[in-house]
XYZ file of C-alpha atoms in Angstrom:
323
model
C 35.284 -25.750 -15.335
C 36.225 -24.532 -11.848
C 34.239 -23.414 -8.830
C 35.071 -19.733 -9.163
C 32.879 -17.336 -7.210
C 32.023 -13.756 -8.112
C 33.264 -11.315 -5.500
C 35.655 -13.849 -3.974
C 38.103 -15.109 -6.613
C 36.504 -13.472 -9.657
C 36.448 -9.718 -9.101
C 35.431 -6.561 -10.959
C 37.624 -3.496 -11.180
C 36.304 -0.355 -9.472
C 35.138 1.148 -12.773
C 33.457 -2.109 -13.847
C 35.409 -2.197 -17.094
C 37.680 -5.171 -16.288
C 37.311 -8.486 -14.546
C 40.078 -10.586 -13.013
C 39.572 -14.360 -13.029
C 41.502 -17.420 -11.961
C 43.387 -18.974 -14.870
C 45.675 -21.801 -13.793
C 48.921 -20.421 -12.315
C 48.351 -16.829 -13.428
C 45.433 -14.454 -13.196
C 43.648 -13.422 -16.390
C 42.474 -9.814 -16.673
C 39.754 -9.305 -19.290
C 38.631 -5.940 -20.642
C 34.850 -6.260 -20.808
C 34.564 -3.480 -23.393
C 37.120 -4.652 -25.953
C 37.334 -8.342 -25.041
C 41.129 -8.186 -24.845
C 42.783 -10.341 -22.181
C 46.174 -10.228 -20.498
C 47.926 -12.266 -17.829
C 48.937 -10.940 -14.415
C 51.640 -12.950 -12.676
C 52.647 -12.564 -9.050
C 56.073 -14.077 -9.717
C 55.664 -16.604 -6.873
C 57.672 -19.751 -7.610
C 55.985 -23.146 -7.528
C 52.407 -21.833 -7.440
C 49.676 -24.314 -8.367
C 46.795 -21.827 -8.286
C 46.671 -18.038 -8.528
C 43.467 -16.166 -7.662
C 42.610 -12.455 -7.679
C 41.555 -11.079 -4.289
C 40.939 -7.393 -4.928
C 41.526 -4.356 -7.131
C 43.058 -1.038 -6.185
C 40.547 1.823 -6.566
C 42.403 3.291 -9.551
C 42.650 -0.084 -11.304
C 46.446 -0.021 -11.566
C 47.084 -2.843 -9.096
C 45.632 -6.232 -8.290
C 46.096 -8.375 -5.185
C 46.802 -11.999 -6.085
C 46.657 -15.008 -3.744
C 48.886 -17.959 -4.691
C 48.643 -21.520 -3.394
C 52.061 -23.134 -3.133
C 52.960 -26.702 -2.020
C 55.230 -26.855 1.032
C 57.104 -29.840 -0.432
C 57.349 -31.960 -3.588
C 54.885 -34.514 -2.219
C 52.156 -31.918 -1.674
C 51.689 -32.820 1.990
C 50.544 -29.279 2.700
C 50.120 -25.852 1.158
C 50.836 -22.246 2.012
C 49.200 -19.058 0.735
C 51.117 -16.040 -0.530
C 49.488 -12.627 -0.986
C 51.070 -10.255 -3.523
C 50.225 -6.787 -4.808
C 50.818 -6.819 -8.575
C 51.178 -3.441 -10.289
C 49.615 -3.870 -13.734
C 51.386 -0.840 -15.211
C 54.766 -2.581 -14.936
C 55.657 -1.111 -11.561
C 56.636 -4.433 -10.027
C 55.258 -6.626 -7.259
C 54.992 -6.290 -3.479
C 54.831 -9.330 -1.176
C 52.162 -8.623 1.441
C 51.916 -11.803 3.515
C 52.495 -15.537 3.636
C 50.797 -18.082 5.867
C 49.347 -21.573 6.114
C 46.704 -22.221 3.455
C 44.012 -22.930 6.067
C 44.098 -19.273 7.219
C 42.043 -18.089 4.200
C 44.604 -15.366 3.509
C 43.283 -12.292 1.721
C 39.620 -13.069 2.055
C 38.665 -10.282 1.795
C 40.972 -7.402 0.754
C 39.797 -3.803 1.261
C 41.581 -0.778 -0.239
C 41.750 2.778 1.055
C 43.886 5.673 -0.260
C 47.504 4.649 0.339
C 46.754 1.493 2.328
C 44.845 -1.746 2.392
C 43.476 -4.206 4.926
C 43.149 -7.957 4.615
C 42.138 -10.862 6.809
C 44.203 -13.953 7.567
C 42.490 -16.435 9.851
C 41.283 -14.387 12.825
C 43.830 -11.607 12.210
C 43.365 -8.363 10.285
C 46.486 -6.753 8.817
C 46.716 -3.130 7.663
C 49.644 -2.245 5.395
C 50.671 0.491 3.004
C 50.930 -0.156 -0.723
C 54.666 -0.828 -0.420
C 54.015 -3.766 1.897
C 55.001 -2.065 5.176
C 52.807 -3.402 7.974
C 51.062 -0.559 9.787
C 49.075 -2.625 12.292
C 47.603 -6.035 12.981
C 45.076 -7.271 15.505
C 42.862 -10.254 16.312
C 39.165 -10.092 15.571
C 36.500 -10.905 18.115
C 35.176 -14.446 17.919
C 32.104 -13.726 15.779
C 33.517 -10.838 13.720
C 34.742 -10.865 10.120
C 36.347 -8.101 8.081
C 33.189 -6.925 6.332
C 34.281 -7.106 2.689
C 35.962 -5.103 -0.057
C 34.022 -2.021 1.148
C 35.258 -2.390 4.727
C 36.921 1.049 4.829
C 34.495 3.767 5.913
C 36.557 6.922 6.024
C 39.341 6.371 8.569
C 37.676 3.411 10.260
C 37.255 -0.221 9.341
C 33.980 -2.129 9.308
C 33.433 -5.650 10.546
C 30.409 -7.899 10.130
C 29.311 -9.419 13.438
C 27.217 -12.562 13.714
C 24.657 -12.758 16.490
C 22.783 -16.029 16.194
C 21.589 -16.237 12.598
C 21.769 -12.491 11.976
C 24.597 -10.197 10.799
C 25.214 -6.511 11.531
C 27.959 -3.970 10.803
C 30.241 -2.351 13.406
C 33.134 0.119 13.295
C 36.607 -0.723 14.599
C 39.836 1.223 14.953
C 42.236 0.171 12.130
C 45.266 0.659 14.380
C 44.183 -1.401 17.367
C 41.023 -3.269 16.400
C 39.170 -1.537 19.247
C 35.391 -1.757 18.909
C 33.973 1.712 18.128
C 30.344 0.640 18.295
C 27.538 -0.481 16.050
C 26.484 1.465 12.979
C 22.917 2.754 12.815
C 22.061 0.249 10.117
C 19.601 -2.647 10.148
C 20.799 -6.198 10.750
C 20.505 -8.842 8.034
C 18.667 -11.953 9.284
C 18.455 -15.515 7.977
C 21.630 -15.612 5.870
C 24.824 -17.641 6.033
C 26.955 -14.466 5.785
C 27.169 -10.975 4.301
C 29.905 -9.157 2.364
C 30.056 -5.350 2.395
C 30.254 -4.181 -1.229
C 30.599 -0.460 -0.511
C 28.955 2.764 0.595
C 26.532 5.131 -1.100
C 26.767 8.902 -0.888
C 23.836 8.993 1.564
C 25.732 6.804 4.035
C 23.820 3.616 3.319
C 25.747 0.380 2.894
C 25.279 -2.166 0.126
C 25.908 -5.791 1.027
C 25.826 -9.127 -0.722
C 23.730 -11.474 1.400
C 24.066 -15.235 0.994
C 20.780 -17.073 1.412
C 21.227 -20.649 2.677
C 20.457 -23.571 0.425
C 19.095 -25.465 3.413
C 16.203 -23.578 5.029
C 17.195 -24.951 8.448
C 19.380 -22.210 10.017
C 20.928 -24.285 12.794
C 23.994 -25.250 10.744
C 25.174 -21.616 10.585
C 24.244 -20.542 14.096
C 27.756 -21.523 15.235
C 31.287 -20.211 14.592
C 32.121 -21.383 11.059
C 34.821 -20.331 8.613
C 33.801 -17.942 5.862
C 34.875 -20.464 3.225
C 32.323 -22.905 4.591
C 29.627 -20.234 4.790
C 30.144 -19.246 1.147
C 30.665 -22.760 -0.230
C 28.501 -23.975 -3.104
C 26.604 -26.470 -0.983
C 25.806 -23.838 1.644
C 24.373 -21.049 -0.525
C 21.108 -21.293 -2.428
C 21.061 -17.789 -3.926
C 22.479 -14.305 -3.417
C 20.840 -10.944 -2.747
C 22.049 -7.352 -2.905
C 20.644 -5.387 0.029
C 20.726 -1.693 0.931
C 21.154 -0.923 4.624
C 19.788 2.574 5.212
C 20.574 4.538 8.363
C 17.784 4.309 10.911
C 15.837 1.718 8.923
C 14.306 -1.253 10.691
C 15.022 -3.755 7.908
C 17.211 -4.058 4.799
C 15.863 -3.003 1.401
C 16.207 -5.659 -1.301
C 17.712 -4.317 -4.520
C 18.280 -7.625 -6.290
C 17.573 -11.302 -5.741
C 19.529 -13.565 -8.069
C 18.020 -16.744 -9.523
C 18.451 -19.953 -7.538
C 21.937 -21.359 -7.879
C 23.702 -17.991 -8.225
C 26.045 -18.295 -5.256
C 28.150 -15.138 -5.653
C 27.867 -11.570 -6.918
C 30.116 -8.557 -7.362
C 29.261 -4.907 -8.000
C 31.654 -2.220 -9.256
C 32.447 0.479 -6.662
C 31.857 3.321 -9.155
C 28.268 2.163 -9.543
C 27.778 2.172 -5.783
C 29.200 5.664 -5.337
C 27.106 7.083 -8.170
C 23.982 5.341 -6.907
C 22.963 4.430 -10.449
C 20.545 1.571 -11.015
C 18.315 0.463 -13.848
C 15.678 -2.177 -14.410
C 16.871 -5.130 -16.459
C 14.885 -5.587 -19.670
C 15.492 -9.054 -21.131
C 13.647 -10.125 -24.289
C 10.071 -11.147 -23.575
C 9.727 -13.291 -26.708
C 12.297 -14.751 -29.077
C 15.759 -13.326 -28.491
C 18.344 -12.190 -31.051
C 20.148 -15.526 -31.032
C 17.026 -17.271 -32.334
C 16.809 -14.944 -35.330
C 20.539 -15.194 -35.959
C 20.419 -18.980 -36.222
C 17.097 -18.901 -38.109
C 18.806 -17.092 -40.986
C 22.310 -18.460 -40.566
C 21.475 -22.192 -40.601
C 19.529 -22.127 -43.919
C 22.312 -20.002 -45.424
C 24.944 -22.492 -44.323
C 22.890 -25.432 -45.616
C 22.395 -23.711 -48.973
C 26.127 -23.087 -49.206
C 26.887 -26.731 -48.371
C 24.424 -28.021 -51.013
C 25.861 -25.647 -53.613
C 29.390 -26.800 -52.852
C 28.533 -30.500 -53.099
C 26.612 -29.962 -56.366
C 29.133 -27.570 -57.842
C 29.975 -29.800 -60.859
C 26.336 -30.215 -61.895
C 25.707 -26.497 -61.422
C 28.749 -25.680 -63.553
C 27.542 -28.026 -66.332
C 24.043 -26.515 -66.335
C 25.464 -23.023 -66.526
C 27.739 -24.078 -69.390
C 24.805 -25.661 -71.282
C 22.848 -22.436 -70.942
C 25.726 -20.446 -72.358
C 25.988 -22.847 -75.347
C 22.231 -22.600 -76.067
C 22.358 -18.826 -75.973
C 25.308 -18.803 -78.392
C 23.465 -21.081 -80.869
C 20.374 -18.932 -80.651
C 22.345 -15.839 -81.625
């Protein structure tokens, strides 16, 4: 019933086993293997919406973004970013800012530290909340996504016209370290870096515009607007191979799928498979084909139970007389 978006406020754990979703004022964490669910609370007072922003690589912590009114009348809102340790190890307040700054979109983890974007600023902190550095991004740059860490450097996505490419920056100063030898992604509203393969190629989610006219996105626009439901027609997963002239398409979602997330363990292992949906009647058809007649038979038997009991009794009497 809400406009939740995969990879933005509905996120997979690194091993792909759990998913964190928005659920009112607390985040719900669902185990996709067992179906069990638990709540993860940031402990922020007065929150009206709590959304997951990213998982730690080991799955023991979750970054949660809360929306909190600035007053009782709701004249404005602020965003609070918190690292929640799911093993009971407490919570760490990472940042707080005006709600319009799109705090924590995205969050990227590295061993012992994380990076997140707030407006045009990137903040790098350790897992105890100590700020290690912060810097302002160039006008057309965005922190690339949850896979933004590439070794000891950060990756940004740079827009040039209607095309996006990946560049390295220094995580201490934000200094531009140059473009990566990867192909640009043309004709999309934006890209999000999902992670890196062992061969050095990058996997990105590419957001194909709903409107084929590109002019609307050939200008500086917030990422929220670029990823909004009305802006995106479908989503692709692309592989950017070193030295290649164009991206390789791994997946194109059906029309109307406006977000996608992929577990980091899958990216590192490089495992893929071809989906094999039923080509004829699926298992649900056969389930209901047998279940509905069974239910109807049970209902008829229940409603006619007195007549059935009388007939059975008559048969018993006739057998007794015969003997």
